[in-house]
Amino acid sequence: MIFLDAAATTPVRREVLEAMWPYLSGEFGNPSSHHTLGEAAATALAEARSGVAKVFNCRSGEVTFNSGGTESDNLAVKGIALARQAADPALNRVVISAVEHPAVEESARYLERVHGFAVDIVPVDGDGLVTVDALRRVLRPETALVSIMYANNEIGTVQPIAELAAVAHAQGVPFHTDAVQAAGWCPLDVKVLGVDAMSISAHKLGAPKGSGAVFLKGRLRVEPLIHGGGQERGKRSGTENVAGAVALSTALALAHAEQPAQAQRVAQLRDRFIDRVLDTVPDALLTGHRSQRLPSVASFCFPGTSGESVLLELERLGVVCSSGSACAAGSDAPSPVLVALGIAPETAQTAVRFSFTSTISDTDLEAAAVAVKTAVGRVRSLAAPQAG
């Protein structure tokens, strides 16, 4: 099997399993307990928080652990917007891009539906990029928050986050970015990026599912979503997942150390794979920006096919990939991300996404490109009208 669905999830790294194992076995204490086991857990949690903060280039107290990217996005979008509205009722608008993950979009829609916010959508160009001018046009004095993802999970386009954050800050508006897909492939220094909040998820980095973290700038007021014992400095109550936090911190540190070399290597393999597909599959359409994209994502539309049919053929040929976001599985509607790029709905439904781990080889991608040509050809031949 050639696994090309790393944007959905990644295998757990051995180093991560070894780091977290003690906190699933002998060191099982509750970090809020005032005894030896609890203190050992609290120490591990503090060290994990410090590890994430080191990669983010922020203070440890600015890192909040939680259950994953979705919760991180919810806390940032809802928590910041609600806190700002509470301080100033006139701040009743949020800005998101047209290509956000559902965790951000649905959080914004919740604010609209339940709390009376207006949601302003920043359009993207045909490559999926948000421009500085496009963002500037939608900002208003009533804007409470801007949330624009760092790298898109379907097409891989990487946004100019530092430039966009500067535009928001010029209007006095805090800026959040969903960096779930960018983590491990792009720099995460929050000072360089200029963001006030940033979300990541463990299972995109080689750690188990169910753990995530969000950077929340120190002086930023945030309304918690989960209330209780006041863990995570009151921002996220509930007994912390110590093993999950250790796993996330370990995986993030490994990915951060490897990122410069691996990003360059995988980007070169990605480009060769893209060229092979475009050269051998008639009418194949690359989606997203040709170069300003994640090293790990190549996505196409194959007109004259069904994306799901191509996926089935590819799996028969030993290639595992996806038709887009795993979070939209089961939906028959065309991808809103692709439609936002100006792609016709019927073409958007032919989309297939290939996403790579850092260990992918050129041999595997060459074999995958051959399989793509075969799979698309088979699906098109079955869809073609039969003579007689």
mmCIF file of C-alpha atoms in Angstrom:
data_model
loop_
_atom_site.group_PDB
_atom_site.id
_atom_site.type_symbol
_atom_site.label_atom_id
_atom_site.label_comp_id
_atom_site.label_asym_id
_atom_site.label_seq_id
_atom_site.Cartn_x
_atom_site.Cartn_y
_atom_site.Cartn_z
ATOM 1 C CA MET A 1 0.000 0.000 0.000
ATOM 2 C CA ILE A 2 1.178 3.525 -0.835
ATOM 3 C CA PHE A 3 -0.333 5.873 1.747
ATOM 4 C CA LEU A 4 -1.032 9.310 0.266
ATOM 5 C CA ASP A 5 -3.615 10.627 2.728
ATOM 6 C CA ALA A 6 -1.371 12.230 5.349
ATOM 7 C CA ALA A 7 -3.485 15.398 5.396
ATOM 8 C CA ALA A 8 -6.209 13.276 7.002
ATOM 9 C CA THR A 9 -3.906 11.681 9.577
ATOM 10 C CA THR A 10 -0.401 10.312 10.027
ATOM 11 C CA PRO A 11 1.063 7.153 11.564
ATOM 12 C CA VAL A 12 2.305 7.518 15.129
ATOM 13 C CA ARG A 13 6.069 7.792 15.337
ATOM 14 C CA ARG A 14 7.962 5.312 17.493
ATOM 15 C CA GLU A 15 9.738 8.108 19.373
ATOM 16 C CA VAL A 16 6.351 9.576 20.246
ATOM 17 C CA LEU A 17 4.995 6.267 21.537
ATOM 18 C CA GLU A 18 8.077 5.779 23.695
ATOM 19 C CA ALA A 19 7.804 9.307 25.124
ATOM 20 C CA MET A 20 4.128 9.009 26.040
ATOM 21 C CA TRP A 21 4.124 5.389 27.255
ATOM 22 C CA PRO A 22 5.154 6.119 30.884
ATOM 23 C CA TYR A 23 2.104 8.388 31.263
ATOM 24 C CA LEU A 24 -0.189 5.628 30.039
ATOM 25 C CA SER A 25 1.250 3.125 32.509
ATOM 26 C CA GLY A 26 3.223 3.752 35.714
ATOM 27 C CA GLU A 27 3.081 7.565 35.743
ATOM 28 C CA PHE A 28 -0.707 7.767 35.447
ATOM 29 C CA GLY A 29 -1.339 10.563 37.939
ATOM 30 C CA ASN A 30 -3.720 13.506 37.659
ATOM 31 C CA PRO A 31 -1.604 16.668 37.311
ATOM 32 C CA SER A 32 -3.943 18.491 39.713
ATOM 33 C CA SER A 33 -3.361 15.957 42.505
ATOM 34 C CA HIS A 34 -1.033 16.973 45.343
ATOM 35 C CA HIS A 35 0.913 13.760 45.778
ATOM 36 C CA THR A 36 3.920 12.130 44.122
ATOM 37 C CA LEU A 37 2.039 10.689 41.144
ATOM 38 C CA GLY A 38 0.213 13.935 40.552
ATOM 39 C CA GLU A 39 3.363 16.013 40.817
ATOM 40 C CA ALA A 40 5.140 13.770 38.300
ATOM 41 C CA ALA A 41 2.242 14.261 35.874
ATOM 42 C CA ALA A 42 2.272 18.022 36.469
ATOM 43 C CA THR A 43 5.997 18.128 35.734
ATOM 44 C CA ALA A 44 5.521 16.193 32.491
ATOM 45 C CA LEU A 45 2.687 18.514 31.464
ATOM 46 C CA ALA A 46 4.806 21.595 32.177
ATOM 47 C CA GLU A 47 7.706 20.195 30.166
ATOM 48 C CA ALA A 48 5.373 19.392 27.262
ATOM 49 C CA ARG A 49 3.970 22.918 27.371
ATOM 50 C CA SER A 50 7.473 24.354 27.389
ATOM 51 C CA GLY A 51 8.372 22.202 24.369
ATOM 52 C CA VAL A 52 5.452 23.513 22.335
ATOM 53 C CA ALA A 53 6.201 27.080 23.437
ATOM 54 C CA LYS A 54 9.799 26.706 22.250
ATOM 55 C CA VAL A 55 8.652 25.839 18.719
ATOM 56 C CA PHE A 56 6.034 28.614 18.778
ATOM 57 C CA ASN A 57 8.568 31.101 20.232
ATOM 58 C CA CYS A 58 6.102 32.154 22.914
ATOM 59 C CA ARG A 59 5.733 31.889 26.678
ATOM 60 C CA SER A 60 4.623 28.559 28.146
ATOM 61 C CA GLY A 61 1.570 30.234 29.664
ATOM 62 C CA GLU A 62 0.390 31.133 26.166
ATOM 63 C CA VAL A 63 -0.048 27.450 25.195
ATOM 64 C CA THR A 64 -3.359 25.755 25.963
ATOM 65 C CA PHE A 65 -3.669 21.986 25.509
ATOM 66 C CA ASN A 66 -6.964 20.467 24.387
ATOM 67 C CA SER A 67 -8.465 17.666 22.293
ATOM 68 C CA GLY A 68 -7.294 18.688 18.809
ATOM 69 C CA GLY A 69 -7.481 21.143 15.945
ATOM 70 C CA THR A 70 -11.266 21.463 15.970
ATOM 71 C CA GLU A 71 -11.411 22.416 19.636
ATOM 72 C CA SER A 72 -8.450 24.757 19.175
ATOM 73 C CA ASP A 73 -10.230 26.565 16.338
ATOM 74 C CA ASN A 74 -13.480 26.741 18.304
ATOM 75 C CA LEU A 75 -11.766 28.202 21.363
ATOM 76 C CA ALA A 76 -9.873 30.787 19.329
ATOM 77 C CA VAL A 77 -12.754 31.930 17.121
ATOM 78 C CA LYS A 78 -15.589 31.818 19.643
ATOM 79 C CA GLY A 79 -13.508 32.634 22.696
ATOM 80 C CA ILE A 80 -11.801 35.730 21.286
ATOM 81 C CA ALA A 81 -14.896 37.079 19.527
ATOM 82 C CA LEU A 82 -17.147 36.645 22.567
ATOM 83 C CA ALA A 83 -14.623 38.201 24.934
ATOM 84 C CA ARG A 84 -14.200 41.217 22.668
ATOM 85 C CA GLN A 85 -17.962 41.606 22.273
ATOM 86 C CA ALA A 86 -18.381 41.455 26.045
ATOM 87 C CA ALA A 87 -15.877 44.287 26.403
ATOM 88 C CA ASP A 88 -17.404 46.307 23.547
ATOM 89 C CA PRO A 89 -20.862 45.303 22.203
ATOM 90 C CA ALA A 90 -20.146 47.190 18.970
ATOM 91 C CA LEU A 91 -17.597 44.505 18.031
ATOM 92 C CA ASN A 92 -20.031 42.114 16.406
ATOM 93 C CA ARG A 93 -18.392 40.967 13.155
ATOM 94 C CA VAL A 94 -15.897 38.196 12.358
ATOM 95 C CA VAL A 95 -13.881 37.797 9.182
ATOM 96 C CA ILE A 96 -12.961 34.401 7.711
ATOM 97 C CA SER A 97 -11.751 33.337 4.278
ATOM 98 C CA ALA A 98 -13.809 31.471 1.700
ATOM 99 C CA VAL A 99 -11.599 28.378 2.084
ATOM 100 C CA GLU A 100 -11.605 27.796 5.845
ATOM 101 C CA HIS A 101 -11.823 24.403 7.527
ATOM 102 C CA PRO A 102 -15.340 23.634 8.848
ATOM 103 C CA ALA A 103 -14.056 24.052 12.417
ATOM 104 C CA VAL A 104 -13.516 27.757 11.737
ATOM 105 C CA GLU A 105 -16.471 28.292 9.426
ATOM 106 C CA GLU A 106 -18.972 26.575 11.723
ATOM 107 C CA SER A 107 -17.606 28.447 14.741
ATOM 108 C CA ALA A 108 -18.243 31.703 12.891
ATOM 109 C CA ARG A 109 -21.732 30.568 11.893
ATOM 110 C CA TYR A 110 -22.450 29.692 15.524
ATOM 111 C CA LEU A 111 -21.521 33.243 16.522
ATOM 112 C CA GLU A 112 -23.846 34.499 13.801
ATOM 113 C CA ARG A 113 -26.732 32.221 14.738
ATOM 114 C CA VAL A 114 -26.577 32.421 18.521
ATOM 115 C CA HIS A 115 -24.814 35.680 19.365
ATOM 116 C CA GLY A 116 -25.858 37.998 16.553
ATOM 117 C CA PHE A 117 -22.490 38.374 14.866
ATOM 118 C CA ALA A 118 -22.163 39.094 11.158
ATOM 119 C CA VAL A 119 -19.738 36.895 9.212
ATOM 120 C CA ASP A 120 -17.699 38.580 6.492
ATOM 121 C CA ILE A 121 -16.113 36.260 3.916
ATOM 122 C CA VAL A 122 -12.833 37.201 2.251
ATOM 123 C CA PRO A 123 -12.773 35.815 -1.314
ATOM 124 C CA VAL A 124 -9.766 33.988 -2.745
ATOM 125 C CA ASP A 125 -8.251 34.113 -6.204
ATOM 126 C CA GLY A 126 -8.108 31.173 -8.603
ATOM 127 C CA ASP A 127 -5.119 29.731 -6.726
ATOM 128 C CA GLY A 128 -6.862 29.911 -3.358
ATOM 129 C CA LEU A 129 -4.880 32.881 -2.081
ATOM 130 C CA VAL A 130 -6.254 35.685 0.086
ATOM 131 C CA THR A 131 -4.735 38.998 -0.968
ATOM 132 C CA VAL A 132 -3.945 41.898 1.318
ATOM 133 C CA ASP A 133 -6.341 44.121 -0.626
ATOM 134 C CA ALA A 134 -9.160 41.575 -0.391
ATOM 135 C CA LEU A 135 -8.790 41.408 3.386
ATOM 136 C CA ARG A 136 -8.539 45.167 3.736
ATOM 137 C CA ARG A 137 -11.815 45.617 1.842
ATOM 138 C CA VAL A 138 -13.856 43.521 4.295
ATOM 139 C CA LEU A 139 -12.471 44.911 7.551
ATOM 140 C CA ARG A 140 -14.791 47.246 9.439
ATOM 141 C CA PRO A 141 -14.658 49.161 12.717
ATOM 142 C CA GLU A 142 -16.981 46.475 14.156
ATOM 143 C CA THR A 143 -14.655 43.543 13.289
ATOM 144 C CA ALA A 144 -13.850 41.541 16.414
ATOM 145 C CA LEU A 145 -11.556 38.906 14.869
ATOM 146 C CA VAL A 146 -9.932 37.760 11.634
ATOM 147 C CA SER A 147 -9.334 34.019 11.155
ATOM 148 C CA ILE A 148 -7.498 32.846 8.032
ATOM 149 C CA MET A 149 -5.912 29.415 7.746
ATOM 150 C CA TYR A 150 -2.160 29.090 7.239
ATOM 151 C CA ALA A 151 -2.330 26.266 4.674
ATOM 152 C CA ASN A 152 -5.410 24.762 3.087
ATOM 153 C CA ASN A 153 -6.189 21.135 3.857
ATOM 154 C CA GLU A 154 -7.648 20.363 0.405
ATOM 155 C CA ILE A 155 -5.503 22.233 -2.123
ATOM 156 C CA GLY A 156 -2.383 22.949 -0.059
ATOM 157 C CA THR A 157 -2.194 26.683 -0.824
ATOM 158 C CA VAL A 158 -0.126 28.544 1.797
ATOM 159 C CA GLN A 159 -1.349 32.013 2.753
ATOM 160 C CA PRO A 160 0.882 35.074 3.382
ATOM 161 C CA ILE A 161 -0.050 35.055 7.045
ATOM 162 C CA ALA A 162 2.401 37.700 8.266
ATOM 163 C CA GLU A 163 1.153 40.193 5.663
ATOM 164 C CA LEU A 164 -2.494 39.443 6.403
ATOM 165 C CA ALA A 165 -2.006 39.679 10.167
ATOM 166 C CA ALA A 166 -0.350 43.067 9.709
ATOM 167 C CA VAL A 167 -3.417 44.329 7.824
ATOM 168 C CA ALA A 168 -5.705 43.184 10.648
ATOM 169 C CA HIS A 169 -3.474 44.705 13.314
ATOM 170 C CA ALA A 170 -3.413 48.038 11.469
ATOM 171 C CA GLN A 171 -7.152 48.149 12.185
ATOM 172 C CA GLY A 172 -6.703 46.990 15.786
ATOM 173 C CA VAL A 173 -8.149 43.520 15.094
ATOM 174 C CA PRO A 174 -6.638 40.297 16.527
ATOM 175 C CA PHE A 175 -5.685 37.580 14.060
ATOM 176 C CA HIS A 176 -6.071 33.782 14.400
ATOM 177 C CA THR A 177 -4.680 31.180 12.030
ATOM 178 C CA ASP A 178 -5.558 27.511 11.730
ATOM 179 C CA ALA A 179 -2.092 25.970 11.326
ATOM 180 C CA VAL A 180 -3.195 22.340 11.582
ATOM 181 C CA GLN A 181 -1.946 21.433 8.100
ATOM 182 C CA ALA A 182 1.014 23.823 8.156
ATOM 183 C CA ALA A 183 2.536 22.353 11.320
ATOM 184 C CA GLY A 184 5.556 20.257 10.465
ATOM 185 C CA TRP A 185 5.947 21.859 7.038
ATOM 186 C CA CYS A 186 5.976 25.615 7.638
ATOM 187 C CA PRO A 187 7.617 27.823 10.300
ATOM 188 C CA LEU A 188 5.454 28.302 13.397
ATOM 189 C CA ASP A 189 7.194 31.246 15.061
ATOM 190 C CA VAL A 190 4.224 33.339 16.210
ATOM 191 C CA LYS A 191 6.334 36.480 16.447
ATOM 192 C CA VAL A 192 7.434 36.195 12.831
ATOM 193 C CA LEU A 193 3.903 35.324 11.732
ATOM 194 C CA GLY A 194 2.488 38.152 13.830
ATOM 195 C CA VAL A 195 -0.554 36.139 14.944
ATOM 196 C CA ASP A 196 -2.493 36.458 18.190
ATOM 197 C CA ALA A 197 -3.789 32.877 18.151
ATOM 198 C CA MET A 198 -2.759 29.684 16.329
ATOM 199 C CA SER A 199 -4.156 26.144 16.309
ATOM 200 C CA ILE A 200 -2.394 22.804 15.770
ATOM 201 C CA SER A 201 -3.355 19.123 16.052
ATOM 202 C CA ALA A 202 -1.229 16.179 17.183
ATOM 203 C CA HIS A 203 -2.344 13.529 14.711
ATOM 204 C CA LYS A 204 -1.113 15.496 11.695
ATOM 205 C CA LEU A 205 2.395 15.351 13.172
ATOM 206 C CA GLY A 206 2.915 11.686 14.003
ATOM 207 C CA ALA A 207 1.181 11.650 17.399
ATOM 208 C CA PRO A 208 -2.124 9.987 18.356
ATOM 209 C CA LYS A 209 -5.528 11.518 17.684
ATOM 210 C CA GLY A 210 -7.232 13.410 20.484
ATOM 211 C CA SER A 211 -4.642 16.013 21.420
ATOM 212 C CA GLY A 212 -4.091 19.561 20.235
ATOM 213 C CA ALA A 213 -2.823 22.941 21.309
ATOM 214 C CA VAL A 214 -3.656 26.571 20.705
ATOM 215 C CA PHE A 215 -1.423 29.599 21.146
ATOM 216 C CA LEU A 216 -3.322 32.485 22.751
ATOM 217 C CA LYS A 217 -1.343 35.685 23.130
ATOM 218 C CA GLY A 218 -0.838 36.610 26.758
ATOM 219 C CA ARG A 219 -2.937 39.759 27.057
ATOM 220 C CA LEU A 220 -5.672 38.490 24.755
ATOM 221 C CA ARG A 221 -8.990 38.026 26.561
ATOM 222 C CA VAL A 222 -10.646 34.695 25.765
ATOM 223 C CA GLU A 223 -14.029 33.385 26.889
ATOM 224 C CA PRO A 224 -13.623 29.678 27.745
ATOM 225 C CA LEU A 225 -15.898 27.158 26.056
ATOM 226 C CA ILE A 226 -15.532 24.422 28.672
ATOM 227 C CA HIS A 227 -16.132 25.358 32.286
ATOM 228 C CA GLY A 228 -15.182 23.430 35.385
ATOM 229 C CA GLY A 229 -12.110 23.158 37.575
ATOM 230 C CA GLY A 230 -10.168 25.896 35.855
ATOM 231 C CA GLN A 231 -7.389 23.814 34.335
ATOM 232 C CA GLU A 232 -5.235 25.301 31.561
ATOM 233 C CA ARG A 233 -5.252 28.663 33.335
ATOM 234 C CA GLY A 234 -9.015 28.760 33.184
ATOM 235 C CA LYS A 235 -9.148 28.595 29.400
ATOM 236 C CA ARG A 236 -10.015 24.896 29.122
ATOM 237 C CA SER A 237 -11.307 23.060 32.181
ATOM 238 C CA GLY A 238 -11.029 19.294 32.515
ATOM 239 C CA THR A 239 -8.309 16.910 33.606
ATOM 240 C CA GLU A 240 -5.461 17.282 31.143
ATOM 241 C CA ASN A 241 -4.443 14.489 28.778
ATOM 242 C CA VAL A 242 -0.848 14.299 29.986
ATOM 243 C CA ALA A 243 0.180 11.483 27.643
ATOM 244 C CA GLY A 244 -1.403 13.321 24.726
ATOM 245 C CA ALA A 245 0.384 16.554 25.598
ATOM 246 C CA VAL A 246 3.722 14.740 25.855
ATOM 247 C CA ALA A 247 3.047 13.053 22.511
ATOM 248 C CA LEU A 248 2.175 16.340 20.817
ATOM 249 C CA SER A 249 5.208 18.135 22.197
ATOM 250 C CA THR A 250 7.530 15.289 21.178
ATOM 251 C CA ALA A 251 6.101 15.034 17.658
ATOM 252 C CA LEU A 252 6.208 18.805 17.187
ATOM 253 C CA ALA A 253 9.837 19.012 18.298
ATOM 254 C CA LEU A 254 10.833 16.215 15.918
ATOM 255 C CA ALA A 255 8.971 17.760 13.000
ATOM 256 C CA HIS A 256 10.410 21.195 13.760
ATOM 257 C CA ALA A 257 13.971 19.859 13.747
ATOM 258 C CA GLU A 258 13.424 17.990 10.482
ATOM 259 C CA GLN A 259 11.320 20.648 8.750
ATOM 260 C CA PRO A 260 13.920 22.591 6.734
ATOM 261 C CA ALA A 261 15.450 19.524 5.076
ATOM 262 C CA GLN A 262 12.284 17.466 4.751
ATOM 263 C CA ALA A 263 10.194 20.328 3.388
ATOM 264 C CA GLN A 264 12.732 20.939 0.637
ATOM 265 C CA ARG A 265 13.067 17.240 -0.202
ATOM 266 C CA VAL A 266 9.338 16.503 -0.260
ATOM 267 C CA ALA A 267 8.573 19.668 -2.254
ATOM 268 C CA GLN A 268 10.903 18.433 -4.992
ATOM 269 C CA LEU A 269 9.166 15.032 -5.016
ATOM 270 C CA ARG A 270 5.764 16.732 -5.029
ATOM 271 C CA ASP A 271 6.687 18.801 -8.074
ATOM 272 C CA ARG A 272 7.887 15.724 -9.973
ATOM 273 C CA PHE A 273 4.651 13.930 -9.082
ATOM 274 C CA ILE A 274 2.571 16.889 -10.268
ATOM 275 C CA ASP A 275 4.475 17.001 -13.555
ATOM 276 C CA ARG A 276 4.032 13.257 -14.101
ATOM 277 C CA VAL A 277 0.277 13.452 -13.558
ATOM 278 C CA LEU A 278 -0.196 16.531 -15.718
ATOM 279 C CA ASP A 279 1.959 15.006 -18.486
ATOM 280 C CA THR A 280 0.259 11.602 -18.541
ATOM 281 C CA VAL A 281 -3.396 12.236 -17.633
ATOM 282 C CA PRO A 282 -5.263 14.208 -20.332
ATOM 283 C CA ASP A 283 -7.168 17.275 -19.048
ATOM 284 C CA ALA A 284 -5.917 16.833 -15.478
ATOM 285 C CA LEU A 285 -6.341 20.118 -13.579
ATOM 286 C CA LEU A 286 -4.016 21.031 -10.722
ATOM 287 C CA THR A 287 -5.865 22.868 -7.947
ATOM 288 C CA GLY A 288 -4.225 25.413 -5.671
ATOM 289 C CA HIS A 289 -1.140 27.535 -6.176
ATOM 290 C CA ARG A 290 1.560 25.887 -8.301
ATOM 291 C CA SER A 291 4.446 26.765 -5.990
ATOM 292 C CA GLN A 292 3.048 28.524 -2.906
ATOM 293 C CA ARG A 293 1.687 25.288 -1.503
ATOM 294 C CA LEU A 294 2.503 22.761 1.163
ATOM 295 C CA PRO A 295 5.366 20.421 0.221
ATOM 296 C CA SER A 296 3.068 17.556 1.110
ATOM 297 C CA VAL A 297 -0.054 18.206 -1.001
ATOM 298 C CA ALA A 298 -0.850 17.718 -4.691
ATOM 299 C CA SER A 299 -4.507 17.962 -5.639
ATOM 300 C CA PHE A 300 -6.225 17.557 -8.996
ATOM 301 C CA CYS A 301 -9.568 17.499 -10.718
ATOM 302 C CA PHE A 302 -10.042 14.860 -13.415
ATOM 303 C CA PRO A 303 -12.934 15.994 -15.645
ATOM 304 C CA GLY A 304 -14.971 13.136 -17.074
ATOM 305 C CA THR A 305 -14.673 11.063 -13.914
ATOM 306 C CA SER A 306 -16.125 10.827 -10.439
ATOM 307 C CA GLY A 307 -13.603 11.524 -7.715
ATOM 308 C CA GLU A 308 -14.973 8.692 -5.597
ATOM 309 C CA SER A 309 -14.709 6.246 -8.510
ATOM 310 C CA VAL A 310 -11.092 7.234 -9.081
ATOM 311 C CA LEU A 311 -10.402 6.677 -5.379
ATOM 312 C CA LEU A 312 -11.819 3.159 -5.543
ATOM 313 C CA GLU A 313 -9.717 2.325 -8.573
ATOM 314 C CA LEU A 314 -6.616 3.742 -6.951
ATOM 315 C CA GLU A 315 -7.170 1.668 -3.819
ATOM 316 C CA ARG A 316 -7.479 -1.455 -5.969
ATOM 317 C CA LEU A 317 -4.111 -0.481 -7.410
ATOM 318 C CA GLY A 318 -2.612 -0.072 -3.933
ATOM 319 C CA VAL A 319 -2.768 3.725 -3.570
ATOM 320 C CA VAL A 320 -4.690 5.242 -0.655
ATOM 321 C CA CYS A 321 -5.680 8.912 -0.978
ATOM 322 C CA SER A 322 -8.837 11.023 -0.641
ATOM 323 C CA SER A 323 -11.286 13.191 -2.543
ATOM 324 C CA GLY A 324 -10.736 16.132 -0.197
ATOM 325 C CA SER A 325 -11.182 16.887 3.488
ATOM 326 C CA ALA A 326 -11.833 13.886 5.728
ATOM 327 C CA CYS A 327 -14.025 16.223 7.782
ATOM 328 C CA ALA A 328 -16.465 16.415 4.860
ATOM 329 C CA ALA A 329 -16.700 12.660 4.364
ATOM 330 C CA GLY A 330 -20.161 11.483 3.346
ATOM 331 C CA SER A 331 -21.148 14.751 1.676
ATOM 332 C CA ASP A 332 -22.294 14.610 -1.949
ATOM 333 C CA ALA A 333 -21.944 18.371 -2.388
ATOM 334 C CA PRO A 334 -18.976 19.756 -4.336
ATOM 335 C CA SER A 335 -16.140 21.093 -2.194
ATOM 336 C CA PRO A 336 -16.818 24.708 -1.131
ATOM 337 C CA VAL A 337 -13.064 25.281 -1.324
ATOM 338 C CA LEU A 338 -12.901 24.314 -4.999
ATOM 339 C CA VAL A 339 -16.053 26.258 -5.826
ATOM 340 C CA ALA A 340 -14.500 29.311 -4.135
ATOM 341 C CA LEU A 341 -11.600 29.005 -6.599
ATOM 342 C CA GLY A 342 -14.075 29.381 -9.464
ATOM 343 C CA ILE A 343 -14.081 25.690 -10.395
ATOM 344 C CA ALA A 344 -17.415 24.490 -11.768
ATOM 345 C CA PRO A 345 -19.337 22.252 -9.323
ATOM 346 C CA GLU A 346 -19.377 19.293 -11.726
ATOM 347 C CA THR A 347 -15.592 19.548 -12.115
ATOM 348 C CA ALA A 348 -15.097 19.971 -8.356
ATOM 349 C CA GLN A 349 -16.766 16.604 -7.832
ATOM 350 C CA THR A 350 -13.907 14.939 -9.732
ATOM 351 C CA ALA A 351 -11.303 16.088 -7.182
ATOM 352 C CA VAL A 352 -8.636 13.822 -5.737
ATOM 353 C CA ARG A 353 -6.091 14.885 -3.111
ATOM 354 C CA PHE A 354 -2.694 13.268 -2.638
ATOM 355 C CA SER A 355 -0.917 14.166 0.611
ATOM 356 C CA PHE A 356 2.430 12.823 1.763
ATOM 357 C CA THR A 357 4.246 11.951 4.959
ATOM 358 C CA SER A 358 7.797 13.184 5.433
ATOM 359 C CA THR A 359 9.113 9.706 4.619
ATOM 360 C CA ILE A 360 7.562 9.463 1.145
ATOM 361 C CA SER A 361 9.906 8.262 -1.609
ATOM 362 C CA ASP A 362 10.180 9.153 -5.267
ATOM 363 C CA THR A 363 9.719 5.471 -6.099
ATOM 364 C CA ASP A 364 6.342 5.443 -4.360
ATOM 365 C CA LEU A 365 5.248 8.652 -6.072
ATOM 366 C CA GLU A 366 6.347 7.379 -9.469
ATOM 367 C CA ALA A 367 4.282 4.233 -8.920
ATOM 368 C CA ALA A 368 1.368 6.358 -7.713
ATOM 369 C CA ALA A 369 1.498 8.525 -10.855
ATOM 370 C CA VAL A 370 1.282 5.400 -13.016
ATOM 371 C CA ALA A 371 -1.677 4.230 -10.937
ATOM 372 C CA VAL A 372 -3.403 7.615 -11.373
ATOM 373 C CA LYS A 373 -3.097 7.364 -15.152
ATOM 374 C CA THR A 374 -4.532 3.838 -15.090
ATOM 375 C CA ALA A 375 -7.342 4.634 -12.644
ATOM 376 C CA VAL A 376 -8.506 7.763 -14.455
ATOM 377 C CA GLY A 377 -8.383 5.945 -17.791
ATOM 378 C CA ARG A 378 -10.518 3.091 -16.465
ATOM 379 C CA VAL A 379 -13.116 5.402 -14.950
ATOM 380 C CA ARG A 380 -13.351 7.478 -18.111
ATOM 381 C CA SER A 381 -13.691 4.414 -20.308
ATOM 382 C CA LEU A 382 -16.569 3.135 -18.167
ATOM 383 C CA ALA A 383 -18.265 6.543 -18.304
ATOM 384 C CA ALA A 384 -17.894 6.896 -22.087
ATOM 385 C CA PRO A 385 -20.936 6.072 -24.241
ATOM 386 C CA GLN A 386 -20.725 2.549 -25.679
ATOM 387 C CA ALA A 387 -21.058 2.095 -29.463
ATOM 388 C CA GLY A 388 -24.173 0.247 -30.679
#
